[in-house]
PDB file of C-alpha atoms in Angstrom:
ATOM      1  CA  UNK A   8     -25.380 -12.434  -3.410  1.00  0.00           C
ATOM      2  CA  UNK A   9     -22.017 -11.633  -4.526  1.00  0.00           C
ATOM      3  CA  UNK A  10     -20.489  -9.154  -2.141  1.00  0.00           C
ATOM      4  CA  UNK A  11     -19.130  -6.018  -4.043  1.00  0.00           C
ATOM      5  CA  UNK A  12     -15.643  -5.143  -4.420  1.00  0.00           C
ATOM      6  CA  UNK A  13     -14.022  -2.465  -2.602  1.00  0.00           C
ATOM      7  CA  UNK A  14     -12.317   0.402  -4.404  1.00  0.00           C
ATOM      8  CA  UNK A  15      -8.888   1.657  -4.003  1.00  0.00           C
ATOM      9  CA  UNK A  16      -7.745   4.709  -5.922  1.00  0.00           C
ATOM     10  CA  UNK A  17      -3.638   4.688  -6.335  1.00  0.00           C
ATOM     11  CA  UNK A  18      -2.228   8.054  -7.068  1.00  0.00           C
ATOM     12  CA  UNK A  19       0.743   8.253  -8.370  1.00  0.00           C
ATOM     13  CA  UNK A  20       2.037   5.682 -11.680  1.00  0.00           C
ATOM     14  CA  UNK A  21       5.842   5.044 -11.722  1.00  0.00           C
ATOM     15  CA  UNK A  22       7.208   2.013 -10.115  1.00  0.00           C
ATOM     16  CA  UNK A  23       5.937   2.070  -6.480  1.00  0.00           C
ATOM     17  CA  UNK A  24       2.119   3.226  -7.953  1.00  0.00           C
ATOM     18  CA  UNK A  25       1.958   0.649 -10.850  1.00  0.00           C
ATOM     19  CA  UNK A  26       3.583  -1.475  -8.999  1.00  0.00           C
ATOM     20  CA  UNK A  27       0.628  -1.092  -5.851  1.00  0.00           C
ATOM     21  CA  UNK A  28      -2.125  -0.540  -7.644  1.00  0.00           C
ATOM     22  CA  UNK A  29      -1.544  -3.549  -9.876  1.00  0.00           C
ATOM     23  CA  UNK A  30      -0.989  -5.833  -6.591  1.00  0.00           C
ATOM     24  CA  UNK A  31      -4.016  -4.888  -5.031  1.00  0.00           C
ATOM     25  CA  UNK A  32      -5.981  -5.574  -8.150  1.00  0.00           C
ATOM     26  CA  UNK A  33      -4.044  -9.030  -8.137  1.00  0.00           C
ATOM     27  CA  UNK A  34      -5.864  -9.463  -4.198  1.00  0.00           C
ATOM     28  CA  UNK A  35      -9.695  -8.874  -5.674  1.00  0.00           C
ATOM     29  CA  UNK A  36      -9.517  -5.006  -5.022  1.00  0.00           C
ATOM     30  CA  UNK A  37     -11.168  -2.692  -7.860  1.00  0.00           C
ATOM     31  CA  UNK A  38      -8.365  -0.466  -8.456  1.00  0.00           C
ATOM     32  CA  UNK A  39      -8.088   2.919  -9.804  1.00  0.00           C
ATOM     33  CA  UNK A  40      -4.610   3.963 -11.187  1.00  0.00           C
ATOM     34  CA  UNK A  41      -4.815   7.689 -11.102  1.00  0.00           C
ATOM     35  CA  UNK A  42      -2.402  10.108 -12.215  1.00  0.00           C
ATOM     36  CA  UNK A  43      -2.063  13.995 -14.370  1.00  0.00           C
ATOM     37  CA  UNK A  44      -0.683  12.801 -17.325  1.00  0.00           C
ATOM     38  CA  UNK A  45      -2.622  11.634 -19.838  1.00  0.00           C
ATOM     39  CA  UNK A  46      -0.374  10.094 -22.298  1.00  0.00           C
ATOM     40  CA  UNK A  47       0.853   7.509 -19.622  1.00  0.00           C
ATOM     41  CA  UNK A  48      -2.804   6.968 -18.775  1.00  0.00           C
ATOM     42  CA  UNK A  49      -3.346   5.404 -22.408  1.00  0.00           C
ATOM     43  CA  UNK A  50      -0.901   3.526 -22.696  1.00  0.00           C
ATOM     44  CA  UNK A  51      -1.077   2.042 -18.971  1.00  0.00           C
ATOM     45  CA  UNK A  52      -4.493   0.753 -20.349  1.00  0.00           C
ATOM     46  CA  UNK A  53      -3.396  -0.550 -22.609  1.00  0.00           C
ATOM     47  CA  UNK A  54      -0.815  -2.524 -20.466  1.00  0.00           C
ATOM     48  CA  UNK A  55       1.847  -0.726 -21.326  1.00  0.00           C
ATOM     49  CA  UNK A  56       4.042   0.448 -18.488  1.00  0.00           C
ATOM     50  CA  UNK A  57       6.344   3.314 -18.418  1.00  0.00           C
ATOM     51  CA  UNK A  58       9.288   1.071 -16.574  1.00  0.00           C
ATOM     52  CA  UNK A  59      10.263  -2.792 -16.230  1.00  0.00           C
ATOM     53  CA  UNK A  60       9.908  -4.527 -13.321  1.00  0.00           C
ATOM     54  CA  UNK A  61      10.118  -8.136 -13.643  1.00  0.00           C
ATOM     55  CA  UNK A  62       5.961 -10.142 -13.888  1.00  0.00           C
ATOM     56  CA  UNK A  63       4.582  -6.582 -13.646  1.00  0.00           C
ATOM     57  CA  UNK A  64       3.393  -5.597 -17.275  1.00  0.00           C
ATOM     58  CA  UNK A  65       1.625  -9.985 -17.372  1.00  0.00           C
ATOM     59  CA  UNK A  66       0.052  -9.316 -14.128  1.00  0.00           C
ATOM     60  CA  UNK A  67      -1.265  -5.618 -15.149  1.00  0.00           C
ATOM     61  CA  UNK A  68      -2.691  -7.029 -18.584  1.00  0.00           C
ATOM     62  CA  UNK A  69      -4.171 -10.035 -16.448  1.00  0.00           C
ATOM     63  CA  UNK A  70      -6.311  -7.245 -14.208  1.00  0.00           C
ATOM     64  CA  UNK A  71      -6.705  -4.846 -16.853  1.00  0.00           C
ATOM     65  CA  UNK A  72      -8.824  -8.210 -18.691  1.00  0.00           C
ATOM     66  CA  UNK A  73     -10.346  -9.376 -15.102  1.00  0.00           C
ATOM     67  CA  UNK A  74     -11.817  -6.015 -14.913  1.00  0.00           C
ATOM     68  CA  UNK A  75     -10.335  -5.211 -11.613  1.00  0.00           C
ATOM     69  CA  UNK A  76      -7.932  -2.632 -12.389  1.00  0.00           C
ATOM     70  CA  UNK A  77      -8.344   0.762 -14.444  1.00  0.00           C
ATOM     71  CA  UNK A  78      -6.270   3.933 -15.078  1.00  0.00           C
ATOM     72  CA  UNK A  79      -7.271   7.768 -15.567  1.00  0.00           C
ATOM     73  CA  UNK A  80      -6.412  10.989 -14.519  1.00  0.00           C
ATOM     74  CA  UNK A  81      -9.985  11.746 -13.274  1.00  0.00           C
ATOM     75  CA  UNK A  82      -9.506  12.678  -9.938  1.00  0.00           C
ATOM     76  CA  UNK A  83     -12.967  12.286  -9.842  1.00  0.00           C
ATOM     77  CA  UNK A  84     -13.095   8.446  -9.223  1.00  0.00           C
ATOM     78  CA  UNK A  85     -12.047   8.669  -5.631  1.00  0.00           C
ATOM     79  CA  UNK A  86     -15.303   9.844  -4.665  1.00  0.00           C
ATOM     80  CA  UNK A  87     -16.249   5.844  -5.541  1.00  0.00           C
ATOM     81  CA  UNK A  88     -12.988   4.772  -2.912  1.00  0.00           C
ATOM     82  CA  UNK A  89     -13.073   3.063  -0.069  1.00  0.00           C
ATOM     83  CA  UNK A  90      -9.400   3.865   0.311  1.00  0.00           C
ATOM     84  CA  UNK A  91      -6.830   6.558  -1.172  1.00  0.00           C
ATOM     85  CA  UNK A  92      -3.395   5.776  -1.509  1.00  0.00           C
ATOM     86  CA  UNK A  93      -0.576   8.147  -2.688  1.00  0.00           C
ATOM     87  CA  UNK A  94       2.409   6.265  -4.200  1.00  0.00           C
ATOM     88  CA  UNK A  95       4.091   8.500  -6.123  1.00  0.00           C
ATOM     89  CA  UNK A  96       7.738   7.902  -5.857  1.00  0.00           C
ATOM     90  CA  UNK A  97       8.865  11.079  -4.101  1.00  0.00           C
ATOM     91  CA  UNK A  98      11.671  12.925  -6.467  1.00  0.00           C
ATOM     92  CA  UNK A  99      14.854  14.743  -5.271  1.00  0.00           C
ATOM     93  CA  UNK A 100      16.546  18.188  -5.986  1.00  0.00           C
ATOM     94  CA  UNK A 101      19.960  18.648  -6.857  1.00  0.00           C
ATOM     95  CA  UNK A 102      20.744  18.568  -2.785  1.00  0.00           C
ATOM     96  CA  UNK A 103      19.168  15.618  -2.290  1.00  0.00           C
ATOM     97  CA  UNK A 104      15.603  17.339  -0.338  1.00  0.00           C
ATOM     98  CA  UNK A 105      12.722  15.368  -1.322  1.00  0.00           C
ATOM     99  CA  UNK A 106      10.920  17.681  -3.647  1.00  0.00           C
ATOM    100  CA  UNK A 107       7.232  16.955  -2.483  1.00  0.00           C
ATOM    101  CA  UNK A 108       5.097  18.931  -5.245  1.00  0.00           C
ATOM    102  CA  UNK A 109       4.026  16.366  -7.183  1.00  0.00           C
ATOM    103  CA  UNK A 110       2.622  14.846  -3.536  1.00  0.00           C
ATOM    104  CA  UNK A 111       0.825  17.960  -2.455  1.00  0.00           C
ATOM    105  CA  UNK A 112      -0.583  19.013  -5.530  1.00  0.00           C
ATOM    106  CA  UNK A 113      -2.284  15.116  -5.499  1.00  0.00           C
ATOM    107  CA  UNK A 114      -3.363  15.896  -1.958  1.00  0.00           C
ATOM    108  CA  UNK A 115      -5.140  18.820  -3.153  1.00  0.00           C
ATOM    109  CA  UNK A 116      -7.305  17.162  -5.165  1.00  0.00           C
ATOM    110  CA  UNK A 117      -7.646  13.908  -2.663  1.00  0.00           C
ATOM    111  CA  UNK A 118      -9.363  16.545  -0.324  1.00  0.00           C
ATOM    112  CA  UNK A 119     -11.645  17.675  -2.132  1.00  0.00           C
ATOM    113  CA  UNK A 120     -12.797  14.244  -3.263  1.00  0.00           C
ATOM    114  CA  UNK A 121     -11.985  11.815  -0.111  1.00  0.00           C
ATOM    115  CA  UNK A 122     -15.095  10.240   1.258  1.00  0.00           C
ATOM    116  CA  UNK A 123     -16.599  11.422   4.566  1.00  0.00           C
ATOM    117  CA  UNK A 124     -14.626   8.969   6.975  1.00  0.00           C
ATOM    118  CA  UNK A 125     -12.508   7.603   3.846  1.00  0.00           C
ATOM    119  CA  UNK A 126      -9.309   6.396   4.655  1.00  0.00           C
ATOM    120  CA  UNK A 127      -5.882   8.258   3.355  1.00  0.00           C
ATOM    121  CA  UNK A 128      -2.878   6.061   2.716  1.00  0.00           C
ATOM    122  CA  UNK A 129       0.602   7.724   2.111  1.00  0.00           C
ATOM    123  CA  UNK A 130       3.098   5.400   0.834  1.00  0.00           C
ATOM    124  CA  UNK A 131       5.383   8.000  -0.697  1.00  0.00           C
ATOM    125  CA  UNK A 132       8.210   9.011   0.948  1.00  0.00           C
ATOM    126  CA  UNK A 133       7.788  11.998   2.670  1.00  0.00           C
ATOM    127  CA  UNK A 134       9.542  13.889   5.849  1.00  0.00           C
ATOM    128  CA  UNK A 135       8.562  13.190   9.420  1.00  0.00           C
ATOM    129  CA  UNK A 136       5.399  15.400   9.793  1.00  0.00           C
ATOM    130  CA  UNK A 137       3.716  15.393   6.749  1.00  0.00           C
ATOM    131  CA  UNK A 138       1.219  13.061   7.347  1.00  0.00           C
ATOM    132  CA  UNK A 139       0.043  14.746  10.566  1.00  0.00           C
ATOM    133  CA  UNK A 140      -0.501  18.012   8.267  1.00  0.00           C
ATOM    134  CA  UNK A 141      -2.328  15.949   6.103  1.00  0.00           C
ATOM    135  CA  UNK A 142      -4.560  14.308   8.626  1.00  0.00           C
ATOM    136  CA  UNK A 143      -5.053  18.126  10.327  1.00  0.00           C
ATOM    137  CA  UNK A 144      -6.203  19.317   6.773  1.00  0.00           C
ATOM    138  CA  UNK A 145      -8.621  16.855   6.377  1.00  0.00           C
ATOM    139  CA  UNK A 146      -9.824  16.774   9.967  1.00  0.00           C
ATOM    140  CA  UNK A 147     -10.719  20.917   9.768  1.00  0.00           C
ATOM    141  CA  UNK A 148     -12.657  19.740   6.462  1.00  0.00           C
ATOM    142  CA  UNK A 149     -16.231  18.108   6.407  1.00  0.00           C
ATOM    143  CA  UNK A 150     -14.721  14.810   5.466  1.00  0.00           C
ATOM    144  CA  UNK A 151     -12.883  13.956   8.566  1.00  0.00           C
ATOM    145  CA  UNK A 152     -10.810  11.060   6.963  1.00  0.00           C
ATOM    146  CA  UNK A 153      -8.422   9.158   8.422  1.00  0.00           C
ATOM    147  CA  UNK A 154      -4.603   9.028   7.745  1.00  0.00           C
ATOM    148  CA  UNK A 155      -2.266   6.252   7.732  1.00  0.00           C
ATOM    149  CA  UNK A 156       1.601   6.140   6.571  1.00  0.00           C
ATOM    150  CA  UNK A 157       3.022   2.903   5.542  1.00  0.00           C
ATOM    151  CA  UNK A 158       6.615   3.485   4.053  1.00  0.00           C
ATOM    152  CA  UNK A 159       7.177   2.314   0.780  1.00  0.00           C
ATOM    153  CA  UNK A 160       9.933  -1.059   1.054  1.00  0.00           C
ATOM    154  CA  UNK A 161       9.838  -2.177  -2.831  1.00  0.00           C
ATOM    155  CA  UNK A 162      12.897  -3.383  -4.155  1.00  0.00           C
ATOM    156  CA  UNK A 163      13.895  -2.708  -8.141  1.00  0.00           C
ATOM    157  CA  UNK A 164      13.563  -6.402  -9.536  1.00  0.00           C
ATOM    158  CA  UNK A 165      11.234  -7.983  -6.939  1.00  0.00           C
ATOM    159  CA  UNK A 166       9.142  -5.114  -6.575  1.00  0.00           C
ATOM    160  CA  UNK A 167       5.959  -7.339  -6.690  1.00  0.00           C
ATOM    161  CA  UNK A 168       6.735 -10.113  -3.848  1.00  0.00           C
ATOM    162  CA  UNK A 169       8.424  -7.077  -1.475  1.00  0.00           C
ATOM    163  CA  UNK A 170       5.263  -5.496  -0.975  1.00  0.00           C
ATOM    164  CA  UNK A 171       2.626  -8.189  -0.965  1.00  0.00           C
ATOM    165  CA  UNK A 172       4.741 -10.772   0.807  1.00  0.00           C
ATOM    166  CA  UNK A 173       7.291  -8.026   2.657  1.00  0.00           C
ATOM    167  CA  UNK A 174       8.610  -9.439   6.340  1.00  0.00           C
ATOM    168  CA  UNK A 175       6.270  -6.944   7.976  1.00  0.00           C
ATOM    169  CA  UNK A 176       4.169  -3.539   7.153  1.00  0.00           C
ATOM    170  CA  UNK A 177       5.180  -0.488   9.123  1.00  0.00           C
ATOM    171  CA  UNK A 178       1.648   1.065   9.748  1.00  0.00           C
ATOM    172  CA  UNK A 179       1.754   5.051  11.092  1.00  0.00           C
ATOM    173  CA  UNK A 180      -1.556   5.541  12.895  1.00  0.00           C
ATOM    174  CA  UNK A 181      -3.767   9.164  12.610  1.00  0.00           C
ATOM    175  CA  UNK A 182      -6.296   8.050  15.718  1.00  0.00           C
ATOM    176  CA  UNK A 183      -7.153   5.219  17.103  1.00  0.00           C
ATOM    177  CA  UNK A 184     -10.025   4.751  14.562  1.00  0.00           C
ATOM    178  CA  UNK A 185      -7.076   4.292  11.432  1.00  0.00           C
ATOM    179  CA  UNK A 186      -6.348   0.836  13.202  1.00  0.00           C
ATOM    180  CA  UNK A 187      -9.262  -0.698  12.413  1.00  0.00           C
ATOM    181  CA  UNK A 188      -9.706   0.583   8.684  1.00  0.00           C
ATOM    182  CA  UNK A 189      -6.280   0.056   7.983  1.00  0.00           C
ATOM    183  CA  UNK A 190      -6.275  -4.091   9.301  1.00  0.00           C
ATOM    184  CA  UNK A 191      -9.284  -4.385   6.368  1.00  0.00           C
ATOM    185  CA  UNK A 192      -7.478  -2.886   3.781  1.00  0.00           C
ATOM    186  CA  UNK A 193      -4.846  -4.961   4.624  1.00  0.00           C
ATOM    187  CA  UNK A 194      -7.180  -8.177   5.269  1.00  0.00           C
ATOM    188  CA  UNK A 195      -5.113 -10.056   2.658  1.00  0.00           C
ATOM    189  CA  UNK A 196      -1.847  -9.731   4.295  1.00  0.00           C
ATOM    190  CA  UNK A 197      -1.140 -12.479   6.923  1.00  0.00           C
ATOM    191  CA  UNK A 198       2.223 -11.455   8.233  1.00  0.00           C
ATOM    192  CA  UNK A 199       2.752  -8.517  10.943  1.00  0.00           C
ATOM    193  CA  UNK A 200       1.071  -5.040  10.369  1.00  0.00           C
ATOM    194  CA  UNK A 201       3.480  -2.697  13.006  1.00  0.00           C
ATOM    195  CA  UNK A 202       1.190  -0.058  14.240  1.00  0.00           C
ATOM    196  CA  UNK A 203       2.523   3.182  15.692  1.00  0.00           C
ATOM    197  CA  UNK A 204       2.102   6.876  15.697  1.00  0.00           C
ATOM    198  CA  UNK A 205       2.351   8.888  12.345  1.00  0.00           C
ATOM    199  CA  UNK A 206       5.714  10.340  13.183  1.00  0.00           C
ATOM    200  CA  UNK A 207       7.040   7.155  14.472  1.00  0.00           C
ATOM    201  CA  UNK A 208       6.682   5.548  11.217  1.00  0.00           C
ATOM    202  CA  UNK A 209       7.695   8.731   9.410  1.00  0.00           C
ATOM    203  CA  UNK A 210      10.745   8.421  11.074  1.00  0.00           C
ATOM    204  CA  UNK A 211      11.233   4.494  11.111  1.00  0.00           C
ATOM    205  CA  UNK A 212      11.378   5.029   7.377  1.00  0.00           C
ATOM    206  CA  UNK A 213      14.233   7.505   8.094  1.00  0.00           C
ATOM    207  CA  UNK A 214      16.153   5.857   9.900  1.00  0.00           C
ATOM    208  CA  UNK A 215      16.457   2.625   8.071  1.00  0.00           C
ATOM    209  CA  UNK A 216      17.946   4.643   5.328  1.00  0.00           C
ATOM    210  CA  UNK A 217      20.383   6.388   7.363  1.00  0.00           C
ATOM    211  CA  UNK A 218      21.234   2.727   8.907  1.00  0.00           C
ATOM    212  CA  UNK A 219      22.011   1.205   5.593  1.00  0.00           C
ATOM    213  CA  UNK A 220      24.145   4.651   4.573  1.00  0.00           C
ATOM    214  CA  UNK A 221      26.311   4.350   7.813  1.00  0.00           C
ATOM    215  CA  UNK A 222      26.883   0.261   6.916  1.00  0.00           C
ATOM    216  CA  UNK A 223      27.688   0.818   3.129  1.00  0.00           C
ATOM    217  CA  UNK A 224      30.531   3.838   4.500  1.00  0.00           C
ATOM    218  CA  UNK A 225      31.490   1.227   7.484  1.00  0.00           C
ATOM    219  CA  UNK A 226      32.100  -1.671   5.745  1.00  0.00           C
ATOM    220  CA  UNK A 227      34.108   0.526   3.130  1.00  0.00           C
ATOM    221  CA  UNK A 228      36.457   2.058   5.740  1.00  0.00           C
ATOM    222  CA  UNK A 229      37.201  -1.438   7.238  1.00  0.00           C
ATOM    223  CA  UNK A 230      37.537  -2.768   3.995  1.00  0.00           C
ATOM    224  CA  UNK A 231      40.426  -0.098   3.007  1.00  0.00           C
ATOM    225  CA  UNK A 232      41.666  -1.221   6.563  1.00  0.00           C
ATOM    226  CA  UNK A 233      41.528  -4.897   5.783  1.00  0.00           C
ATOM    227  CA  UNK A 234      43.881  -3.933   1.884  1.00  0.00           C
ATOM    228  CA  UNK A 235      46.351  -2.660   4.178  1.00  0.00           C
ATOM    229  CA  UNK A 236      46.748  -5.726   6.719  1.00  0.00           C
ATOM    230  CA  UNK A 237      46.189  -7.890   3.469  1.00  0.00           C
ATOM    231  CA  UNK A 238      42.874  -9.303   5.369  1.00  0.00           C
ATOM    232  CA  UNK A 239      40.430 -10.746   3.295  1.00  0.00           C
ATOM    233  CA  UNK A 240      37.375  -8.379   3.676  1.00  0.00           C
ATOM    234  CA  UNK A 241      34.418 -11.063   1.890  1.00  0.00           C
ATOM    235  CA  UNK A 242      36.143 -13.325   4.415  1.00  0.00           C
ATOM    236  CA  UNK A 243      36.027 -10.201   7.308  1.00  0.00           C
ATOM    237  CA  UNK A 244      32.328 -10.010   5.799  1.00  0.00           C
ATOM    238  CA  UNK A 245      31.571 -13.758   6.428  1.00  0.00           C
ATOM    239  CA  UNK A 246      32.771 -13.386   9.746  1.00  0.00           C
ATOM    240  CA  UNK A 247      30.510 -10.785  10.851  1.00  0.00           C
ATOM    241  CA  UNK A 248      27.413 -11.829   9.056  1.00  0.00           C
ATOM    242  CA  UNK A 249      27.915 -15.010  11.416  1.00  0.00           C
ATOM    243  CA  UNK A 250      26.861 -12.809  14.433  1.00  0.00           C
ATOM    244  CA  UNK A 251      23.580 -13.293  15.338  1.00  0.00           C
ATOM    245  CA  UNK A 252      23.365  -9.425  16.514  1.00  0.00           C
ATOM    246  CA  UNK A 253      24.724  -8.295  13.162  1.00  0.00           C
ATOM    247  CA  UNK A 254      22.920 -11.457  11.242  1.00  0.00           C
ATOM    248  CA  UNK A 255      23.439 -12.590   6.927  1.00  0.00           C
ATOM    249  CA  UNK A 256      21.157 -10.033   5.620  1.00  0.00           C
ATOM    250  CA  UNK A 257      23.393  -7.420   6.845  1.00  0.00           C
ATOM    251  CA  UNK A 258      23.599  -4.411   4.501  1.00  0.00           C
ATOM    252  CA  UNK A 259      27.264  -5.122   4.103  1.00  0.00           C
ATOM    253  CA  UNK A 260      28.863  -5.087   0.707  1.00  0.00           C
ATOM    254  CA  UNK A 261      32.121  -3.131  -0.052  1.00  0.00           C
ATOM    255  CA  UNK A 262      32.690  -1.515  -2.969  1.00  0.00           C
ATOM    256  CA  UNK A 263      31.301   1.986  -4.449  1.00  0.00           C
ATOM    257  CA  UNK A 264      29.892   4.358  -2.107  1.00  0.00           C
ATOM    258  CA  UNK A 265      26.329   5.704  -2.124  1.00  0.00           C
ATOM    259  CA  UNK A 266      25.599   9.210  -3.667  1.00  0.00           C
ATOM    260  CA  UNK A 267      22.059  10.558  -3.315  1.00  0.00           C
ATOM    261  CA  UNK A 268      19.216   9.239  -4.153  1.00  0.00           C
ATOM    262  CA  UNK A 269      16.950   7.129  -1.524  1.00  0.00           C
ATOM    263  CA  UNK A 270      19.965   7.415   1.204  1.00  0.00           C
ATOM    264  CA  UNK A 271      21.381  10.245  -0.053  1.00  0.00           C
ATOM    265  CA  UNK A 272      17.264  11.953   0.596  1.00  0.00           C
ATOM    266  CA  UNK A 273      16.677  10.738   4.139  1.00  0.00           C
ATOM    267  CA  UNK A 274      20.188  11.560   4.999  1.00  0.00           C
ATOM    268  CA  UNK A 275      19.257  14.897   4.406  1.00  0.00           C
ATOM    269  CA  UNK A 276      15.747  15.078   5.771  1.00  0.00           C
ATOM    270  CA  UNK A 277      17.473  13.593   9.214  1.00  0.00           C
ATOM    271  CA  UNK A 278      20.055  16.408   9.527  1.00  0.00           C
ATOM    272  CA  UNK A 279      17.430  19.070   8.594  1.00  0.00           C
ATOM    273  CA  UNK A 280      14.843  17.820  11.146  1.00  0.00           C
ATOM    274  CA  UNK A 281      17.899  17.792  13.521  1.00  0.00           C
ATOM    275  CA  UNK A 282      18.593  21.210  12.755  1.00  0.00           C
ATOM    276  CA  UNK A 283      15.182  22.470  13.165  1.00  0.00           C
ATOM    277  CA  UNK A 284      14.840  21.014  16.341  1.00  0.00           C
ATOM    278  CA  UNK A 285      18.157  21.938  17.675  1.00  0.00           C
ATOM    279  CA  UNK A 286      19.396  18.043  17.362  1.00  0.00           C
ATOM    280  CA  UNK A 287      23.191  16.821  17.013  1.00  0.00           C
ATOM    281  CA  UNK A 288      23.777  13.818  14.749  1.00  0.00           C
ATOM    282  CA  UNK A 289      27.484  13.809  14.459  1.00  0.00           C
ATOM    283  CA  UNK A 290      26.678   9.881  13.565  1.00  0.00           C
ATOM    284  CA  UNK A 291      25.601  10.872  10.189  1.00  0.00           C
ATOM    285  CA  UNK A 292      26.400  14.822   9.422  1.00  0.00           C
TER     286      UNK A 292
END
């Protein structure tokens, strides 16, 4: 007897969400794209996406004709889902705060429609503490799900291979019991899953943004150095790339700066949390 497939509902259908939902469909998962509007939701089944991303719209027409993968903005189909997944890609205001209504309002209707010990996966980036609202919320509720957060590393151009072959998934952990439903979801994936509390994770995500902001102004301020002593700075570059504690896939490229967007938002979410807690980060004010 052919064992059934199990369901995944993706919420959420810009480049981290198509890019997920068609993925998992691509591993034998029947996937549900879900999302409000319902003019995307047409043409998405017809395998038209709403972005580029290189092998994306050729693998979403190959699941859309296996059967496997399906889009609507009927919240209703996560009642059928073994697992929930939010992946919108979270939006900024003009200060660079992640704007998280699009997230809740999705979370709204995941509650009410989350299966009784279902499984909750937030992808979308969201500030340290969410998630553990989230899993209270549910937990109060009859369905007693399970949360997990596993940050969103997808790369513009590779987006496919960077989450199904990434080095390593960070995995945030509701309870105990989110281990073991979150190692079959990810059955498929044969390289490290790094479990760890909610907040941990929350903050992991964080943090690796705020590391890659302080290299890019580094490397920019040595580099203005390195015109003045008529240094070469790719050659300054070489040289510290060739340290095994700094090591060649060091985020260290001089030229423009950042402003906003992905660096610009978890800047900002680390020096509020810092604030609200009564934290100094002089590092990265």
């Amino acid at each position: 007897m052919v064992k059934p497939k199990k369901k995944v509902a993706v919420i959420g259908l810009w480049h981290l969400g198509c890019t997920v939902a068609v993925s998992l469909a691509s591993k034998g998962y029947k996937v549900f794209g879900i999302d409000f509007e319902s003019k995307a939701i047409g043409e998405l089944n017809r395998g038209i996406l709403p972005l580029f991303e290189p092998g994306l719209e050729e693998l979403t027409k190959r699941q859309l004709r296996k059967g496997n993968l399906s889009f609507t903005n009927d919240f209703k189909n996560i009642k059928k889902c073994d697992y929930v997944v939010i992946a919108y890609d979270t939006p900024v205001d003009n200060k660079d705060r992640p704007d998280l209504n699009i997230v809740l309002k999705a979370f709204g209707r995941i509650k009410k429609f989350i299966k009784q010990d279902g499984l909750l996966i937030v992808m979308s980036q969201v500030p340290a503490g969410t998630c553990r609202k989230f899993y209270q919320t549910l937990q109060k509720s009859k369905k007693k799900a399970e949360v997990a957060y596993n940050p969103e590393n997808v790369r513009l151009g590779n987006a496919i291979s960077t989450y199904l072959d990434a080095d390593r998934q960070i995995i945030g952990l509701s309870s105990a019991k989110t281990k073991s439903l979150i190692k079959k979801f990810y059955s498929f994936y044969k390289k490290p899953l790094l479990f760890m509390s909610l907040e941990s994770a929350e903050l992991v995500k964080h943090s690796i943004n705020a590391f890659l902001a302080t290299s890019v102004s580094f490397i920019n301020q040595i580099a203005d150095l390195s015109e003045k002593l008529r240094a070469d700075i790719s050659e300054v570059v070489k040289g510290l790339k060739s340290d095994s504690r700094i090591g060649k896939k060091a985020f260290l490229s001089p030229g423009l700066g950042f402003a906003g967007g992905t660096l610009g938002r978890d800047l900002k979410v680390l020096n509020l949390l810092a604030s609200k807690y009564g934290v100094a980060l002089p590092l990265i004010k």
